[in-house]
XYZ file of C-alpha atoms in Angstrom:
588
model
C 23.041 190.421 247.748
C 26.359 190.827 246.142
C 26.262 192.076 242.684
C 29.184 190.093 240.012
C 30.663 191.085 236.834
C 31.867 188.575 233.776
C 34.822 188.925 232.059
C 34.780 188.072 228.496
C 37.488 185.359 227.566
C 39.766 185.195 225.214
C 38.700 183.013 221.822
C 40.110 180.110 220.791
C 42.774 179.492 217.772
C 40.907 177.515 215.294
C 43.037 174.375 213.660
C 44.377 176.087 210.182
C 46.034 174.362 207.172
C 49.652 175.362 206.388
C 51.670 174.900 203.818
C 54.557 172.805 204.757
C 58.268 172.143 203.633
C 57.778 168.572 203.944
C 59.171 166.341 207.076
C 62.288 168.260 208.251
C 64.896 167.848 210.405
C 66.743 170.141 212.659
C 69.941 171.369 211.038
C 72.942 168.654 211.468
C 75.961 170.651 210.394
C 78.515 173.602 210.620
C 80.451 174.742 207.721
C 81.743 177.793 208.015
C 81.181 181.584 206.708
C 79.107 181.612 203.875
C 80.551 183.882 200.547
C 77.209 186.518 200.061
C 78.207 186.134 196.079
C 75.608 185.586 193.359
C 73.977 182.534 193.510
C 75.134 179.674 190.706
C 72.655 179.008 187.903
C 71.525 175.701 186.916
C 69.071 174.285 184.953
C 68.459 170.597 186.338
C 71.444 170.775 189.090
C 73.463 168.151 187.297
C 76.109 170.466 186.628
C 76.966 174.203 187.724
C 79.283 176.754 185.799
C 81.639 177.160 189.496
C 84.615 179.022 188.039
C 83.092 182.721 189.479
C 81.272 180.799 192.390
C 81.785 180.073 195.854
C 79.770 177.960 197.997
C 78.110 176.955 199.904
C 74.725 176.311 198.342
C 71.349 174.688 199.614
C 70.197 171.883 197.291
C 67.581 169.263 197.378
C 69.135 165.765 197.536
C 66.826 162.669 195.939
C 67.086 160.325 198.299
C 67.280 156.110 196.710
C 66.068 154.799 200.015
C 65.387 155.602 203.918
C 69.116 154.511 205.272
C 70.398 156.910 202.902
C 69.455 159.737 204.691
C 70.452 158.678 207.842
C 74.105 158.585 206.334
C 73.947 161.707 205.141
C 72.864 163.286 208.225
C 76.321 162.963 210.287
C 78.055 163.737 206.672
C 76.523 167.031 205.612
C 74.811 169.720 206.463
C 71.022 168.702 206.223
C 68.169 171.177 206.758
C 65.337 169.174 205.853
C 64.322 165.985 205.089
C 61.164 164.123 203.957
C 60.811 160.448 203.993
C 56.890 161.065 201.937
C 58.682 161.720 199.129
C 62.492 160.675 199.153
C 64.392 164.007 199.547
C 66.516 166.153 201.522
C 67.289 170.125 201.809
C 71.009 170.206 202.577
C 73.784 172.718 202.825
C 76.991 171.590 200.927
C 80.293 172.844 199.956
C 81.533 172.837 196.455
C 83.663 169.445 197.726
C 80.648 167.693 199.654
C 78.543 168.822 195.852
C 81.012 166.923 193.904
C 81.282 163.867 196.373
C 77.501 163.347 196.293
C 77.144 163.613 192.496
C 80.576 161.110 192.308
C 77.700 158.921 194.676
C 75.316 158.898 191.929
C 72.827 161.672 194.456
C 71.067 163.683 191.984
C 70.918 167.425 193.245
C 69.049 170.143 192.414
C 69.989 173.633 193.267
C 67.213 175.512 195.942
C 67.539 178.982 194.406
C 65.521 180.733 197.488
C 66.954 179.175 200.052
C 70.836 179.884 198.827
C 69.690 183.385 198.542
C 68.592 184.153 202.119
C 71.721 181.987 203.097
C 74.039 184.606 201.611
C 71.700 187.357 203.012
C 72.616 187.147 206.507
C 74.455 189.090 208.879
C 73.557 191.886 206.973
C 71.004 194.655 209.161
C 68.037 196.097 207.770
C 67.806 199.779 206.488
C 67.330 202.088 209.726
C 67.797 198.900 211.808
C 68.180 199.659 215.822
C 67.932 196.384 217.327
C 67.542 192.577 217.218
C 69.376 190.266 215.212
C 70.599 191.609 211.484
C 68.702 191.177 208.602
C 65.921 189.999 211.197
C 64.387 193.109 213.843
C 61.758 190.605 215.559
C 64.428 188.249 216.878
C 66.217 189.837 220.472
C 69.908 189.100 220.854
C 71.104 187.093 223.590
C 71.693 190.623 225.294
C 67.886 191.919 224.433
C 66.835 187.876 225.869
C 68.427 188.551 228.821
C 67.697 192.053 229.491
C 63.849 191.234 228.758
C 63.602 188.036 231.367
C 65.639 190.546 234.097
C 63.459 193.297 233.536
C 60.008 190.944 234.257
C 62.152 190.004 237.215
C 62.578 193.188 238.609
C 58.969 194.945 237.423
C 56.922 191.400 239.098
C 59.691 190.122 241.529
C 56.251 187.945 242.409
C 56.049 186.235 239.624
C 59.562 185.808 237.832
C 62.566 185.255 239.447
C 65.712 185.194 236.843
C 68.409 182.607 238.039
C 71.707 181.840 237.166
C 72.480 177.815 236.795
C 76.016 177.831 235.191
C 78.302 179.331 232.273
C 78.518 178.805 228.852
C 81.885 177.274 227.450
C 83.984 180.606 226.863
C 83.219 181.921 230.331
C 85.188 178.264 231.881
C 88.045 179.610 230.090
C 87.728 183.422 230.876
C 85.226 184.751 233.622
C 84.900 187.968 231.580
C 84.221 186.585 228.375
C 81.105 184.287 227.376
C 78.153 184.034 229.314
C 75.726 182.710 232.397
C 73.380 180.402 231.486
C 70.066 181.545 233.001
C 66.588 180.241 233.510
C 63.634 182.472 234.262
C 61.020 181.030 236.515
C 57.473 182.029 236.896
C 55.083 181.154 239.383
C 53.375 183.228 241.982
C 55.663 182.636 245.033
C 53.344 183.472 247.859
C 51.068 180.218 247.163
C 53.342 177.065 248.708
C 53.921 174.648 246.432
C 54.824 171.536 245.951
C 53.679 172.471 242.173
C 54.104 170.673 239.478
C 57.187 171.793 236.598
C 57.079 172.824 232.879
C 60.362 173.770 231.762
C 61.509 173.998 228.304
C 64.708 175.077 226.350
C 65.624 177.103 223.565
C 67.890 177.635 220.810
C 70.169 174.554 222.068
C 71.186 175.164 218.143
C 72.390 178.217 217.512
C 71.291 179.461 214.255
C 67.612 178.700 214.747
C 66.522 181.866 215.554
C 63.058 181.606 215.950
C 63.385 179.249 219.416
C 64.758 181.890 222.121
C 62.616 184.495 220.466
C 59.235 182.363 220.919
C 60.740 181.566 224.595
C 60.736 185.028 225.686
C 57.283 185.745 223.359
C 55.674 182.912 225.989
C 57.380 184.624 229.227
C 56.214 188.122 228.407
C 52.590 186.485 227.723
C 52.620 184.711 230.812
C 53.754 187.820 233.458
C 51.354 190.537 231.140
C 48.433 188.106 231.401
C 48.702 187.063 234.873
C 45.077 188.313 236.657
C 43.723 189.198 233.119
C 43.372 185.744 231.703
C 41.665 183.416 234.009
C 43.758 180.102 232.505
C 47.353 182.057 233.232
C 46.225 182.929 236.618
C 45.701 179.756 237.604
C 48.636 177.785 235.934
C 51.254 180.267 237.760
C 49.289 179.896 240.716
C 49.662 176.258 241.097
C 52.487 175.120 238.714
C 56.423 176.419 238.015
C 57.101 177.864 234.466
C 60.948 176.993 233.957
C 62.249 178.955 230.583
C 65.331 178.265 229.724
C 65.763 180.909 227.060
C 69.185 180.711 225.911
C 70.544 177.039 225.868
C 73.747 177.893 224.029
C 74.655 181.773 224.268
C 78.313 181.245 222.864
C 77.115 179.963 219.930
C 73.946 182.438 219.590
C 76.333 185.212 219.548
C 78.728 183.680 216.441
C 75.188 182.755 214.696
C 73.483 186.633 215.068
C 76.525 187.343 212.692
C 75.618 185.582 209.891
C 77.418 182.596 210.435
C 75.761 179.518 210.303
C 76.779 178.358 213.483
C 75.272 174.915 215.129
C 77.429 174.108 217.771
C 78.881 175.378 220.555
C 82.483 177.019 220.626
C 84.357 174.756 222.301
C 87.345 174.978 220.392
C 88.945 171.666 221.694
C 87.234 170.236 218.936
C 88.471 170.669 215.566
C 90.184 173.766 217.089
C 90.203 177.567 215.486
C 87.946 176.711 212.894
C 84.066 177.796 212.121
C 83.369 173.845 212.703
C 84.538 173.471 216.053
C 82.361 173.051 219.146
C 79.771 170.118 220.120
C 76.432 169.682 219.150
C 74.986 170.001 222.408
C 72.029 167.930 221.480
C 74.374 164.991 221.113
C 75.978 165.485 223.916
C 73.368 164.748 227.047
C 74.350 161.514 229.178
C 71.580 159.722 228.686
C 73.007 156.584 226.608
C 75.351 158.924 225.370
C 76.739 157.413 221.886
C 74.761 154.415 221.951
C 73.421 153.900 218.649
C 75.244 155.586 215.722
C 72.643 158.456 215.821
C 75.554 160.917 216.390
C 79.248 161.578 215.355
C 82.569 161.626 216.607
C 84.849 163.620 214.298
C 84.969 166.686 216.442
C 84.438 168.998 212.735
C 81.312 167.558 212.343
C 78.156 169.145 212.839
C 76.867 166.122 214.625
C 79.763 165.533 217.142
C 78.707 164.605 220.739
C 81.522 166.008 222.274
C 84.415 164.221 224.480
C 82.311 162.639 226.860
C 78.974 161.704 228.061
C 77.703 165.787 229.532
C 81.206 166.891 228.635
C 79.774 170.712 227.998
C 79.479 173.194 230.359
C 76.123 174.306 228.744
C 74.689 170.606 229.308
C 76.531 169.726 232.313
C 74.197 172.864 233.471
C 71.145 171.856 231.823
C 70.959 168.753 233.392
C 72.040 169.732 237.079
C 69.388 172.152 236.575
C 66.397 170.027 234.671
C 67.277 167.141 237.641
C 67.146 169.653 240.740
C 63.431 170.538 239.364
C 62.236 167.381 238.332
C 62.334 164.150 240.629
C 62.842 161.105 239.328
C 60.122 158.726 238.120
C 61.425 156.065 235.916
C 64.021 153.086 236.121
C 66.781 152.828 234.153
C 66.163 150.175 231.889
C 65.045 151.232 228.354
C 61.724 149.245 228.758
C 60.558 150.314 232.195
C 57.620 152.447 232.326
C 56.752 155.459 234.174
C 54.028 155.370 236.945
C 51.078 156.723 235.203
C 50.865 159.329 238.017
C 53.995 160.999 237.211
C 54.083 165.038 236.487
C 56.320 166.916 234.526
C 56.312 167.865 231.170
C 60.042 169.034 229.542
C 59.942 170.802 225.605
C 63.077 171.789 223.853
C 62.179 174.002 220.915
C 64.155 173.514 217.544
C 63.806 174.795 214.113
C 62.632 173.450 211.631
C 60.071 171.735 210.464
C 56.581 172.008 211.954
C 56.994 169.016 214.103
C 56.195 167.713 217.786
C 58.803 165.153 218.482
C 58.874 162.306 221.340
C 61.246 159.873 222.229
C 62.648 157.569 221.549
C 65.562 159.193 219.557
C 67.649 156.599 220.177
C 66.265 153.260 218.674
C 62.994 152.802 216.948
C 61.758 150.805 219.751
C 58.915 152.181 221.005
C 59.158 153.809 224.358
C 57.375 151.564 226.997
C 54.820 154.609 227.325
C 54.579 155.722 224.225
C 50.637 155.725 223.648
C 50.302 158.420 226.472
C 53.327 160.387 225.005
C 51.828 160.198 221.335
C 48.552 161.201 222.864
C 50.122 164.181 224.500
C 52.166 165.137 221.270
C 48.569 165.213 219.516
C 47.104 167.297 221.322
C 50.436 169.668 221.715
C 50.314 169.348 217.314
C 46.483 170.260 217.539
C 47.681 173.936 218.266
C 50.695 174.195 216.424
C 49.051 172.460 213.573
C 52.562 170.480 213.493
C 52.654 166.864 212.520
C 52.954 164.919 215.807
C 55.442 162.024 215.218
C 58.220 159.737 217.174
C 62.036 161.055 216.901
C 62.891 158.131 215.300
C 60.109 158.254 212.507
C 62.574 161.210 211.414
C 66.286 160.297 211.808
C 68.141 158.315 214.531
C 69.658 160.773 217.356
C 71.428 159.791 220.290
C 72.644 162.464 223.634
C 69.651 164.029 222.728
C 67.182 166.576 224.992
C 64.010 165.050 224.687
C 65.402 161.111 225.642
C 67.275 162.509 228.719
C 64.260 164.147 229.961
C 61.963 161.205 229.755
C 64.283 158.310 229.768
C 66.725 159.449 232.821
C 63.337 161.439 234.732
C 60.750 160.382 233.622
C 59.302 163.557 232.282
C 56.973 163.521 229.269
C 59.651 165.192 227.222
C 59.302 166.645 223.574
C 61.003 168.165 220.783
C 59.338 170.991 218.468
C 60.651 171.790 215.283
C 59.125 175.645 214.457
C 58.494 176.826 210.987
C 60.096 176.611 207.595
C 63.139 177.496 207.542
C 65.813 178.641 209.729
C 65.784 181.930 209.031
C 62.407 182.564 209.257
C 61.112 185.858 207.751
C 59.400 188.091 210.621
C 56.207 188.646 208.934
C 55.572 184.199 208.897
C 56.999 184.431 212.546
C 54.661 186.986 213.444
C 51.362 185.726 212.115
C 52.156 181.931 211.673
C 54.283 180.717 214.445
C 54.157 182.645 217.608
C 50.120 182.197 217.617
C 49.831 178.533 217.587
C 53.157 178.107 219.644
C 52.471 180.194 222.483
C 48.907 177.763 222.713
C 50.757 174.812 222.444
C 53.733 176.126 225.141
C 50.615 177.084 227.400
C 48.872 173.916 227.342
C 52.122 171.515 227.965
C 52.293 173.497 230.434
C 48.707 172.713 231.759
C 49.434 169.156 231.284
C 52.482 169.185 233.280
C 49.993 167.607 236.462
C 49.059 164.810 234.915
C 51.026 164.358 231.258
C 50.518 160.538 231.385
C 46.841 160.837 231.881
C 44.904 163.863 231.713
C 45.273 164.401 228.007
C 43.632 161.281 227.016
C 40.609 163.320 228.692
C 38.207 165.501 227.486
C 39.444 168.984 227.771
C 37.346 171.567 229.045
C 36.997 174.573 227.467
C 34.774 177.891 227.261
C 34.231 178.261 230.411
C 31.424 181.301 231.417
C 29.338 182.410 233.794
C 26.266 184.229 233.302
C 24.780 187.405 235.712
C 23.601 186.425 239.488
C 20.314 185.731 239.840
C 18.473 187.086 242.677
C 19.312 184.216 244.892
C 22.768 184.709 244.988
C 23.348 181.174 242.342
C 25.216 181.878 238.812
C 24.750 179.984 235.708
C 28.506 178.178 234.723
C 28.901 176.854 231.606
C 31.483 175.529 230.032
C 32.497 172.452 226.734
C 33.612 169.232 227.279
C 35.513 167.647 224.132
C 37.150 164.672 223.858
C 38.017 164.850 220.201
C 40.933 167.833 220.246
C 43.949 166.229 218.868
C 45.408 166.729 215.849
C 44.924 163.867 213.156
C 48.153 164.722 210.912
C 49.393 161.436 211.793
C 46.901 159.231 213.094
C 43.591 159.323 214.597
C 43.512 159.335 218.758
C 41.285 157.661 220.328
C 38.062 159.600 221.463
C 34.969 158.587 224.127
C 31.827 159.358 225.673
C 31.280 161.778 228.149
C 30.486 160.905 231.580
C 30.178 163.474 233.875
C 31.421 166.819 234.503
C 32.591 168.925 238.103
C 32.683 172.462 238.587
C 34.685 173.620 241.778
C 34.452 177.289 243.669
C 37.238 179.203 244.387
C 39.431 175.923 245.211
C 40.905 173.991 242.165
C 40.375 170.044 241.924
C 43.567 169.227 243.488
C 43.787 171.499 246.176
C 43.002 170.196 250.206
C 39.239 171.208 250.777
C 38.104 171.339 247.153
C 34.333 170.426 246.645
C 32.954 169.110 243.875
C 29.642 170.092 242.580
C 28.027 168.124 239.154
C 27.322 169.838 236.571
C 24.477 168.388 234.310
C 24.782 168.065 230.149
C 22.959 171.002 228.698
C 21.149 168.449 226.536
C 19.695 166.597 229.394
C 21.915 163.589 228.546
C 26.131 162.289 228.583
C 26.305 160.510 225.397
C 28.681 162.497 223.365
C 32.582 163.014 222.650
C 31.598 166.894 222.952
C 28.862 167.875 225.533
C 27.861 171.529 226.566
C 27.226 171.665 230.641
C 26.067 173.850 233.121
C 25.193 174.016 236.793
C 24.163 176.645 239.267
C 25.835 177.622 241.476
C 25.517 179.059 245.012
C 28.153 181.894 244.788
C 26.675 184.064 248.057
C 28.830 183.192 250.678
C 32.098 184.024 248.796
C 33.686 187.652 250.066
C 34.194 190.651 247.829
C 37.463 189.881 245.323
C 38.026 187.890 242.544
C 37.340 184.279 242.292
C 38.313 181.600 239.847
C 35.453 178.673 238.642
C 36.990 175.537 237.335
C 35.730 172.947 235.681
C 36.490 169.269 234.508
C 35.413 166.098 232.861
C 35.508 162.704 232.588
C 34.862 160.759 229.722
C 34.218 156.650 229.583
C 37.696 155.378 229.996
C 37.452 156.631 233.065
C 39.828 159.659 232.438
C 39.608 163.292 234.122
C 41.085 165.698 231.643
C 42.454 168.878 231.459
C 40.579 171.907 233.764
C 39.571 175.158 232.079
C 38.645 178.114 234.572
C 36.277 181.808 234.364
C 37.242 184.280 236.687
C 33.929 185.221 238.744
C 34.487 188.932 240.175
C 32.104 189.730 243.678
C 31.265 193.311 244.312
C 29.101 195.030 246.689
C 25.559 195.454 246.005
C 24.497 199.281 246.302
C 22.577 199.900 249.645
C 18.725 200.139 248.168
C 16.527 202.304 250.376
C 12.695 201.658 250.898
C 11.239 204.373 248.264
C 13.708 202.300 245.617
C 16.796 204.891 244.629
C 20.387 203.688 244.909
C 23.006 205.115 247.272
C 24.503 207.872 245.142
C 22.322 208.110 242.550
C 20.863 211.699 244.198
C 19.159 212.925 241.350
C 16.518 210.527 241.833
C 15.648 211.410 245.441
C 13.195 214.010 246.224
C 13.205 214.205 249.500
C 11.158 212.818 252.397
């Protein structure tokens, strides 16, 4: 009989508390190179001795009612914004400080904030690589020369492709840069499969986005074989990583300066505000709806034309060549509930999972399934999960093309505190919960209208081979994993659970086998289960369990798999020693 070993698994992140800068909002503006001078004292931020002091500073702006800061948000440079408690953190000039206190805005001055402002661009003591000031975060060189090296060590797995060029190399082939995407799946098992793609650092100076990108890549290509839930996601699904979104304007940001855009500089032309905001400028009701701008110095400006970039005229070629497309045009046309895909551009900052719409605060016709899915994306993260709109308005933006031209569930995260996050919080805090939320969008990316309304299953183990050749799998079935930062989802029963050998639920051939409730009875929102299982027909080599479950709506969730390992048994001879094992034998 064949003899099996267990491999342990790797725990689960436990839902953590975090302190939070209130509800922020990615970074609306560009102005300029900031003056590393002392910062400006001020008592209550009603008035600031200026005559040795140049701006800009970061103050908090009270905020006399919601429409306010929707005004403000195509005016100046806002870096977060809470609607709890009536405020927003903002960049401003010494002219934008005076025009808001002329307003009647009372400001207050954010002393720490201002500080690490006039700290960048400046490297670290003894500093060889990454971004100044900031070692953990690669350059767009060190991005790209990471995703081409897993290319060429697990040709396999990763395959690093070129889909366009940024703005500067349109003008001059030697300058600027290819926009790439690095794609992972295993490419000897046919497909079709479904697609998880996501974007980073679409704004330059948010330098924790392409850094978590390539983070999740690494993870994905070291785990592969070792982790039995990575296996079989780049087994059966594509991971699409586009890691650099806007490498133009990376490059002016790594400087120091705090650059948004990109550099087109047809737009308020040889200037540190030129460029489009490239998450303005997708052509999905493309200046709609007043959530964007169209003085070209503004760090909300949507560019020329609906996909007038080269960067987004390349994102969405790319994005639409990947992804087919499920949903009619009309705003309030739904997506078949069997549609796959799942689509996540990552911003900073903010701690939030985003959804559309962006563009109107009309609910999107399937909005209940994408809230669901942004729950249980914010249950990792511990981000609160809310609708684009419940922020600020935004129109061209990432998230509504994906899901309102494709019909992929597309999302928006908003990582950390600040935007120039300190490596110690990126290290401990945010690449942790990220990379768990990244991997299980990813998981979703089957069945992102359904399958996370299900229980997920979780846990999954298998115990030693009995004498028979049947294993013990168990595994936990809960129905309750969503985070409840901004609402409560919905949660049921469950109803049965399936284990499957070798073949995964959707695959041609796949058998089901029940698996009972270790309690002798369905009738909770969290069940433990088990079956036995006849494991001794399966060759010598490594096999994958999965399980599922299915709760009272009716709803199959999420799989979870074990990796079951079949060796052979050592040949036993009749007086009881084992083949090699000499020192036991006597003789005849």
């Amino acid at each position: 009989m064949p003899r099996r070993k267990v491999p342990s698994r790797r725990p689960q992140r436990p839902s953590a508390p975090r302190i939070r800068f209130g509800t922020a909002v990615c970074a609306l503006a560009l102005l300029g190179t900031v003056a590393f001078e002392a910062s400006p004292s001020a008592a209550d931020g009603s008035s600031w001795d200026t005559a040795s002091e140049a701006g800009p500073w970061v103050v908090r702006v009270e905020l006399p009612h919601r429409q306010a800061a929707q005004d403000l948000s195509t005016r100046i440079d806002v870096w977060s914004l809470s609607h709890v408690d009536g405020h927003l953190v903002a960049m401003v000039t010494e002219e934008e400080r005076r025009q808001l206190e002329a307003e009647g805005f009372a400001l207050t001055l954010e002393e720490e904030h201002t500080r690490t402002l006039r700290r960048l661009g400046t490297p670290l003591e003894g500093q060889a690589g990454g971004i100044p000031g900031f070692p953990c975060y690669r350059t767009v060189e060190e991005t790209f020369a990471t995703a081409e090296g897993l290319a060429q060590s697990r040709p396999d797995l990763a395959t690093w492709i070129d889909i366009g060029d940024s703005w500067r190399k349109t003008q001059d082939p030697a300058a600027g840069y290819d926009l790439r995407v690095l794609k992972l799946t295993r490419g000897s098992i046919p497909g079709p499969k479904p697609v998880f793609f996501a974007s980073f650092a679409i704004h330059a100076r948010e330098y924790t986005t392409a850094e978590l990108g390539t983070r999740f890549a690494e993870r994905l290509v070291a785990d592969y074989g070792v982790d039995p839930d990575v296996t079989w996601l780049l087994d059966h699904h594509e991971i699409h990583l586009l890691l650099q979104a806007n490498p133009d304007g990376r490059k002016r940001a790594e400087t120091g300066i705090l650059w948004r855009k990109n550099v087109n500089n047809d737009y308020c032309g040889n200037t540190n505000s030129r460029g489009a905001d490239l998450n303005r400028n997708f052509a999905f009701r493309w200046n709609c709806c007043g959530g964007s701008s169209g003085d070209p110095c503004s760090d909300a400006y949507r560019g020329a034309l609906a996909a007038s970039e080269p960067e987004i005229q390349a994102h969405q070629a790319y994005v639409a060549s990947i992804f087919p497309d499920q949903r009619p045009d009309a705003l309030d046309a739904p997506v078949d509930p069997g549609a796959t895909g799942v689509a996540i551009d990552v911003h900073s900052f903010g701690e939030l999972v985003l959804w559309p719409w962006g563009l109107t605060t009309q609910t999107a016709p399937d909005h209940v399934a994408l809230r669901t899915l942004g729950r249980k994306l914010a249950f990792w993260n511990d981000y609160r999960p809310i609708k684009v709109t419940d922020l600020v308005l935004a129109d061209g933006g990432s998230a509504d093309f994906y899901y309102g031209e494709l019909g992929v569930a597309g999302f928006g995260f908003e990582l950390g505190t600040t935007f120039f996050q300190g490596c110690t919080t990126f290290e401990a805090d945010i690449v942790p919960g990220n990379l768990e939320a990244l991997l299980y969008g990813a998981k979703a990316a089957r069945s992102p209208y359904t399958s996370p309304s299900g229980p997920e299953a979780l846990g999954a183990a298998v115990a030693a081979v009995r004498g028979d050749g049947s294993v013990l799998l168990t595994a936990t079935l809960d129905d309750t994993r969503s985070s409840t930062a901004n609402g409560i989802e919905p949660s049921q029963a469950i109803t049965s659970a399936e284990a499957f050998v070798a073949t995964p639920p959707w695959a041609p051939g796949a058998v089901p086998v029940a698996m009972a409730a270790s309690d002798g009875t369905f009738d909770g929102a969290v069940e433990a289960v088990e079956v036995l299982l006849d494991v001794s027909q399966l060759p010598v080599g490594r096999h994958l369990l999965y399980v599922r479950g299915t709760d009272a709506s009716g709803t199959t969730g999420i799989v979870d798999a074990v990796f079951l390992d079949v060796e052979l048994e050592p040949l036993i001879f009749a007086d009881g020693f084992e083949a090699g094992n000499l020192d036991a034998w006597s003789g005849p």
